[in-house]
PDB file of C-alpha atoms in Angstrom:
ATOM      1  CA  MET H 156     -48.182 223.585 153.131  1.00  0.00           C
ATOM      2  CA  VAL H 157     -51.395 222.038 151.842  1.00  0.00           C
ATOM      3  CA  ALA H 158     -49.399 220.033 149.269  1.00  0.00           C
ATOM      4  CA  ASP H 159     -47.299 218.719 152.055  1.00  0.00           C
ATOM      5  CA  TYR H 160     -50.227 217.741 154.223  1.00  0.00           C
ATOM      6  CA  SER H 161     -51.898 216.006 151.360  1.00  0.00           C
ATOM      7  CA  GLU H 162     -49.160 213.526 150.764  1.00  0.00           C
ATOM      8  CA  PRO H 163     -50.189 209.938 151.297  1.00  0.00           C
ATOM      9  CA  ILE H 164     -48.955 208.123 154.309  1.00  0.00           C
ATOM     10  CA  ASP H 165     -47.158 204.819 153.792  1.00  0.00           C
ATOM     11  CA  PRO H 166     -49.177 202.341 155.785  1.00  0.00           C
ATOM     12  CA  GLY H 167     -45.968 200.296 156.345  1.00  0.00           C
ATOM     13  CA  ASN H 168     -44.397 203.327 158.212  1.00  0.00           C
ATOM     14  CA  GLU H 169     -45.913 202.856 161.699  1.00  0.00           C
ATOM     15  CA  ALA H 170     -44.316 206.092 163.089  1.00  0.00           C
ATOM     16  CA  MET H 171     -45.686 208.221 160.321  1.00  0.00           C
ATOM     17  CA  ALA H 172     -49.130 206.576 160.561  1.00  0.00           C
ATOM     18  CA  LEU H 173     -49.130 207.122 164.355  1.00  0.00           C
ATOM     19  CA  TRP H 174     -47.908 210.784 164.053  1.00  0.00           C
ATOM     20  CA  PHE H 175     -50.140 211.802 161.045  1.00  0.00           C
ATOM     21  CA  GLY H 176     -52.958 209.207 161.069  1.00  0.00           C
ATOM     22  CA  SER H 177     -53.777 206.810 158.396  1.00  0.00           C
ATOM     23  CA  GLU H 178     -55.275 207.606 154.930  1.00  0.00           C
ATOM     24  CA  ARG H 179     -58.498 205.995 156.113  1.00  0.00           C
ATOM     25  CA  ASP H 180     -58.544 208.447 159.126  1.00  0.00           C
ATOM     26  CA  HIS H 181     -57.953 211.471 156.855  1.00  0.00           C
ATOM     27  CA  PRO H 182     -59.924 211.241 153.631  1.00  0.00           C
ATOM     28  CA  GLU H 183     -59.321 214.960 153.092  1.00  0.00           C
ATOM     29  CA  ARG H 184     -55.766 214.084 151.923  1.00  0.00           C
ATOM     30  CA  GLU H 185     -57.090 212.340 148.835  1.00  0.00           C
ATOM     31  CA  GLN H 186     -59.520 215.133 148.245  1.00  0.00           C
ATOM     32  CA  CYS H 187     -56.699 217.625 148.289  1.00  0.00           C
ATOM     33  CA  ARG H 188     -54.640 215.479 145.871  1.00  0.00           C
ATOM     34  CA  ALA H 189     -57.731 215.366 143.610  1.00  0.00           C
ATOM     35  CA  VAL H 190     -58.178 219.123 143.555  1.00  0.00           C
ATOM     36  CA  PHE H 191     -54.448 219.670 142.787  1.00  0.00           C
ATOM     37  CA  ALA H 192     -54.739 217.151 139.918  1.00  0.00           C
ATOM     38  CA  GLN H 193     -57.933 218.767 138.658  1.00  0.00           C
ATOM     39  CA  TYR H 194     -56.293 222.180 138.604  1.00  0.00           C
ATOM     40  CA  ALA H 195     -52.878 221.026 137.379  1.00  0.00           C
ATOM     41  CA  SER H 196     -53.047 223.406 134.453  1.00  0.00           C
ATOM     42  CA  VAL H 197     -53.321 226.310 136.856  1.00  0.00           C
ATOM     43  CA  VAL H 198     -50.429 224.954 139.019  1.00  0.00           C
ATOM     44  CA  ALA H 199     -48.361 224.648 135.780  1.00  0.00           C
ATOM     45  CA  MET H 200     -48.870 228.253 134.981  1.00  0.00           C
ATOM     46  CA  LEU H 201     -47.535 229.667 138.222  1.00  0.00           C
ATOM     47  CA  PRO H 202     -44.814 232.115 137.354  1.00  0.00           C
ATOM     48  CA  GLU H 203     -41.230 231.382 138.518  1.00  0.00           C
ATOM     49  CA  GLY H 204     -40.343 233.511 141.497  1.00  0.00           C
ATOM     50  CA  LEU H 205     -43.907 233.660 142.893  1.00  0.00           C
ATOM     51  CA  ILE H 206     -42.928 231.075 145.540  1.00  0.00           C
ATOM     52  CA  ASN H 207     -39.687 229.378 146.302  1.00  0.00           C
ATOM     53  CA  PRO H 208     -38.419 226.644 144.009  1.00  0.00           C
ATOM     54  CA  ASP H 209     -38.892 223.874 146.559  1.00  0.00           C
ATOM     55  CA  SER H 210     -42.503 224.841 147.162  1.00  0.00           C
ATOM     56  CA  GLN H 211     -43.300 225.149 143.463  1.00  0.00           C
ATOM     57  CA  ALA H 212     -41.742 221.669 142.822  1.00  0.00           C
ATOM     58  CA  LYS H 213     -43.929 220.257 145.720  1.00  0.00           C
ATOM     59  CA  LEU H 214     -47.029 221.809 144.131  1.00  0.00           C
ATOM     60  CA  ARG H 215     -46.128 220.406 140.730  1.00  0.00           C
ATOM     61  CA  GLN H 216     -45.480 216.985 142.183  1.00  0.00           C
ATOM     62  CA  THR H 217     -48.820 216.952 144.056  1.00  0.00           C
ATOM     63  CA  ALA H 218     -50.604 218.007 140.904  1.00  0.00           C
ATOM     64  CA  GLY H 219     -49.004 215.125 139.033  1.00  0.00           C
ATOM     65  CA  LEU H 220     -46.875 217.327 136.778  1.00  0.00           C
ATOM     66  CA  LEU H 221     -43.550 215.872 137.947  1.00  0.00           C
TER      67      LEU H 221
END
């Protein structure tokens, strides 16, 4: 869930910006992405089956591993 909420919002997508707020309004998104990237090695070591494959892929993507 945190990985989903930390995704950047496309400023060209007015509906998404209205719904979720802009990146400027939510600097915590960038902070979350930075933490995921900082701890990418931990994310990479998560064992298969611990969480569902879609969630694991989202974590890996947010950590910059995909």
